[in-house]
Amino acid sequence: DYFGPLVVCCAYVPEDLITKLQNMGIKDSKALKDPEICQLASQIEPLISHQVLILPNDKYNLMVDKGMNANSIKAYLHNQALSKLTQSLSTYPDYLIMDEFVNERKYFEYLNSMPKKQTIIKENLYFVQKGEGVHVAVAAASILARASFVKYMNIMSKKLNFHLPKGAGSPVDVAGRHFVKQFGSDKLK
């Protein structure tokens, strides 16, 4: 998204809740509209352990200015979320499923090249393409991340008294030009 923050989420779904979440309609967030996502998120949030990280626009832009790209930033955030979530659990999960946004080799390459060294979560970590369709935990994480993104965008729009459209493309480009006219290019960062 052009205007929005970068949001990642890790969710832990114990085996005894898998069927319950599936019956609630937890599935690929791309197949759901934002109001459905926000409604589902409010139902599953109290049920499962999860870790949401929101990287605000200004911090994202600082990281890009330091030479990071979107995938290296996502790798960093995913690893942080995994670390925080696994530390909060009473036992370490048997499976950690990473929705593969970049291949495993490149993911660890990004993490190993970070200037600030961090603990890298590797144990029981499996990379799966289109993970939302493979496991309900990935779908739940996606729903929680999208709901957090939608809330954040609404707050930013209200704070600025300016509708910030989601996504990218022509309507967003037009809004970007109006935004710069109203607030100046420095505010865009």
mmCIF file of C-alpha atoms in Angstrom, residues 2-3 160 162-165 171-189:
data_model
loop_
_atom_site.group_PDB
_atom_site.id
_atom_site.type_symbol
_atom_site.label_atom_id
_atom_site.label_comp_id
_atom_site.label_asym_id
_atom_site.label_seq_id
_atom_site.Cartn_x
_atom_site.Cartn_y
_atom_site.Cartn_z
ATOM 1 C CA TYR A 2 1.238 3.444 -0.929
ATOM 2 C CA PHE A 3 -0.067 5.353 2.098
ATOM 3 C CA LEU A 160 -5.172 14.207 8.886
ATOM 4 C CA PHE A 162 -7.917 13.405 4.608
ATOM 5 C CA HIS A 163 -9.153 10.127 3.125
ATOM 6 C CA LEU A 164 -6.135 7.882 2.562
ATOM 7 C CA PRO A 165 -7.157 5.208 0.057
ATOM 8 C CA PRO A 171 -7.008 6.524 -7.419
ATOM 9 C CA VAL A 172 -4.108 6.383 -4.966
ATOM 10 C CA ASP A 173 -1.889 8.390 -7.344
ATOM 11 C CA VAL A 174 -4.576 11.083 -7.568
ATOM 12 C CA ALA A 175 -4.929 11.127 -3.768
ATOM 13 C CA GLY A 176 -1.138 11.379 -3.461
ATOM 14 C CA ARG A 177 -1.065 14.483 -5.652
ATOM 15 C CA HIS A 178 -3.906 16.055 -3.624
ATOM 16 C CA PHE A 179 -2.113 15.128 -0.406
ATOM 17 C CA VAL A 180 1.106 16.861 -1.533
ATOM 18 C CA LYS A 181 -0.847 19.957 -2.587
ATOM 19 C CA GLN A 182 -2.603 20.105 0.780
ATOM 20 C CA PHE A 183 0.233 19.103 3.127
ATOM 21 C CA GLY A 184 3.487 19.334 1.161
ATOM 22 C CA SER A 185 5.872 16.607 0.064
ATOM 23 C CA ASP A 186 7.681 16.389 3.430
ATOM 24 C CA LYS A 187 4.455 15.288 5.155
ATOM 25 C CA LEU A 188 4.121 12.436 2.640
ATOM 26 C CA LYS A 189 7.036 10.651 4.306
#
